Amino acid sequence: MTLPSWQDKKLGGKARAALWLVTVVGEGNIFTKSDLRNAIPDAQIDRRVRELRPHGWKIATSREDPSLKQEEQRFVARGADVWIPGKAKEAKHKNSLTSAQRAKVFQRDNHLCRTCGIGSGEAYEDGIELAVLNVARRKVLHEDGMVEHQFITECKKCVTGGGADREVDLSALLELIENLGPMERRVFAGWIAADQRTLTPLDKVWGLYRTLPAASRTAVAEAINEMDS
């Protein structure tokens, strides 16, 4: 059977990436992200390759294969033919929770919105609207390609603003952490242990500055220039 061309822009990024791996890289061979991005200049192409894993595609990184350099990946095995209509569909997941399961999620998350940190019944910055917590769903893509839907506490405002069905790519997150310096990783580990990030004075000043209108931001920039002159 003749395969479609990976250069066919009518195909989605995931299908093109799969065809590129099969026809250009070949099973067992190594490629880099630069190779992939040069072949398919799509801002989301790295994610599209990771999305192949739930369909049986095996793509190893330096974490799974120590012989690889950090920027290298190995195309281990081909999975489902995702370029064929219907082959890229994901399994349906259970969306409902019992009252006991919801209570367990709230307790595990300390009855706080994991996105903005507000607690149930607390007032937002406007001082009028009170926070209502709910349980949101997260699609989690694990390093081995398994897709799991996990639950997390979020306030109604964050669910509405960011969408109720966000996606988390653990492989991408771990790669970002791996690229941090040793000191940065230790700081990050401290935030994890405390389950909060302590803001520095500079962080607080930046947070206030970002809320300013354009004219006020300009005034702050000019004031800083005068301080340093």
XYZ file of C-alpha atoms in Angstrom:
229
model
C 0.000 0.000 0.000
C 1.383 3.398 -1.018
C 1.661 5.855 1.835
C 0.572 9.489 1.514
C 3.364 12.047 1.292
C 4.474 13.565 4.594
C 4.854 16.826 2.661
C 1.106 16.999 1.957
C 0.021 20.107 3.896
C -3.624 19.010 3.722
C -2.808 16.393 6.355
C -2.671 17.341 10.021
C 0.627 17.814 11.855
C 0.347 14.496 13.672
C -0.211 12.559 10.450
C 2.638 14.368 8.669
C 5.007 13.696 11.587
C 4.099 10.006 11.575
C 4.673 9.699 7.831
C 7.980 11.584 8.120
C 9.182 9.158 10.775
C 8.231 6.154 8.652
C 9.510 7.341 5.277
C 12.449 9.575 6.205
C 13.787 8.495 9.600
C 12.946 4.790 9.632
C 12.418 2.502 12.629
C 15.429 2.192 14.906
C 17.055 5.390 13.693
C 17.816 8.649 15.478
C 16.471 12.129 14.751
C 16.633 15.497 16.496
C 14.014 18.159 17.103
C 15.882 20.372 14.680
C 15.519 17.712 11.980
C 11.788 17.507 12.702
C 11.233 21.268 12.765
C 13.207 21.817 9.574
C 11.133 19.166 7.816
C 7.765 20.345 9.160
C 7.904 24.018 10.257
C 4.923 23.868 12.597
C 5.087 25.546 16.018
C 3.234 22.564 17.555
C 5.108 19.773 15.756
C 6.964 18.562 18.893
C 3.627 18.059 20.615
C 2.197 16.283 17.576
C 5.013 13.727 17.769
C 4.317 13.137 21.461
C 0.637 12.678 20.624
C 1.589 9.640 18.525
C 2.493 7.631 21.644
C -1.082 6.889 22.752
C -1.579 5.331 19.305
C 1.163 2.757 19.852
C 4.097 4.698 18.404
C 7.294 4.196 20.404
C 9.662 7.164 20.392
C 12.468 7.140 22.962
C 14.164 10.171 24.489
C 17.440 10.335 26.394
C 15.531 9.502 29.585
C 14.370 6.139 28.218
C 17.533 5.465 26.167
C 20.748 6.593 27.934
C 22.746 6.134 24.713
C 20.949 9.162 23.219
C 22.131 12.732 23.597
C 19.719 15.203 25.189
C 18.609 16.627 21.847
C 18.209 13.201 20.191
C 15.228 10.860 19.954
C 14.935 7.360 18.538
C 12.027 6.163 16.405
C 11.601 2.716 17.953
C 8.384 1.344 16.485
C 5.476 2.348 14.292
C 1.947 2.366 15.705
C -1.502 2.976 14.247
C -1.816 4.539 10.793
C -2.994 7.917 12.120
C -3.151 9.393 8.617
C -6.164 7.145 7.889
C -9.486 8.762 8.961
C -10.711 7.273 12.232
C -7.360 5.804 13.246
C -6.379 8.821 15.353
C -9.426 8.774 17.610
C -8.817 8.404 21.333
C -10.741 6.197 23.707
C -13.641 7.782 25.545
C -13.175 8.467 29.226
C -15.484 8.563 32.215
C -16.392 12.137 33.009
C -18.620 11.846 36.088
C -17.588 11.666 39.741
C -19.447 10.596 42.840
C -19.823 13.021 45.771
C -17.234 11.014 47.728
C -14.746 11.197 44.832
C -15.258 14.955 44.494
C -14.704 15.433 48.213
C -11.481 13.423 47.980
C -10.188 15.661 45.158
C -10.994 18.805 47.182
C -9.243 17.400 50.262
C -6.156 16.362 48.310
C -5.887 19.859 46.804
C -6.374 21.534 50.225
C -9.666 23.084 49.062
C -7.739 25.552 46.876
C -7.947 26.329 43.169
C -4.773 24.813 41.725
C -4.662 27.499 39.017
C -5.062 30.768 40.951
C -4.791 29.574 44.580
C -8.074 31.021 45.826
C -10.046 29.162 48.491
C -13.730 28.307 48.522
C -15.832 31.326 49.547
C -12.936 33.799 49.319
C -13.506 37.056 47.459
C -11.793 37.822 44.159
C -9.913 41.099 43.686
C -13.131 42.949 42.901
C -14.245 42.242 46.490
C -17.713 41.268 45.295
C -17.702 37.844 43.653
C -16.907 34.861 45.891
C -15.000 31.840 44.636
C -16.861 28.602 43.963
C -14.670 25.512 43.627
C -15.344 22.719 41.198
C -13.550 19.622 39.916
C -11.974 19.984 36.488
C -10.555 17.325 34.231
C -6.955 17.160 33.000
C -5.810 15.080 30.064
C -2.336 13.877 31.072
C 0.096 12.483 28.511
C 2.662 10.315 30.300
C 6.229 9.702 29.126
C 5.385 6.160 27.986
C 2.595 7.490 25.785
C -0.267 6.474 28.061
C -3.093 9.004 28.213
C -4.893 9.408 31.513
C -7.629 11.791 32.612
C -6.989 13.060 36.134
C -9.058 15.412 38.276
C -8.045 18.694 39.873
C -9.672 21.457 41.932
C -10.350 24.732 40.118
C -12.544 27.728 40.787
C -15.401 28.479 38.422
C -13.640 31.562 37.027
C -10.468 29.637 36.083
C -12.452 26.791 34.526
C -14.432 29.270 32.423
C -11.394 31.348 31.471
C -9.021 28.546 30.546
C -11.302 25.832 29.318
C -12.523 22.837 31.309
C -10.496 20.254 29.390
C -6.850 21.310 29.509
C -3.998 19.024 28.527
C -0.784 18.320 30.429
C 2.294 16.861 28.740
C 4.500 15.392 31.471
C 7.270 14.598 28.996
C 7.486 18.238 27.916
C 7.439 19.443 31.529
C 10.189 17.017 32.574
C 12.274 18.146 29.612
C 11.983 21.767 30.739
C 12.970 20.774 34.282
C 15.920 18.777 32.958
C 17.141 21.879 31.109
C 17.215 23.918 34.329
C 20.502 24.479 36.146
C 21.184 22.537 39.382
C 20.404 25.585 41.548
C 17.142 26.246 39.707
C 16.095 22.607 40.141
C 16.761 22.802 43.882
C 14.654 25.956 44.136
C 11.882 24.293 42.150
C 12.071 21.185 44.378
C 11.631 23.478 47.374
C 8.478 24.971 45.845
C 7.145 21.445 45.292
C 7.886 20.426 48.880
C 6.118 23.524 50.225
C 3.373 23.319 47.576
C 3.785 27.049 47.029
C 6.150 29.548 45.504
C 7.415 32.312 47.750
C 7.518 35.538 45.766
C 10.656 37.660 45.954
C 10.371 41.469 46.267
C 11.233 41.673 42.553
C 8.406 39.247 41.690
C 5.943 41.369 43.677
C 7.070 44.586 41.980
C 6.770 42.959 38.551
C 3.283 41.691 39.380
C 2.167 45.195 40.295
C 3.838 46.734 37.237
C 2.068 44.347 34.836
C -1.331 45.573 36.024
C -0.573 49.219 35.072
C -2.062 50.967 32.032
C 0.346 51.799 29.187
C 0.915 55.422 30.236
C 1.770 54.371 33.795
C 4.130 51.650 32.538
C 5.927 54.321 30.510
C 6.176 56.545 33.580
C 7.733 53.688 35.588
C 10.276 52.980 32.829
C 11.262 56.655 32.696
C 11.580 56.795 36.501
C 13.912 53.795 36.500
C 16.095 55.399 33.848
C 16.377 58.510 36.031
C 17.302 56.377 39.092
C 20.123 54.697 37.156
C 21.424 57.881 35.506
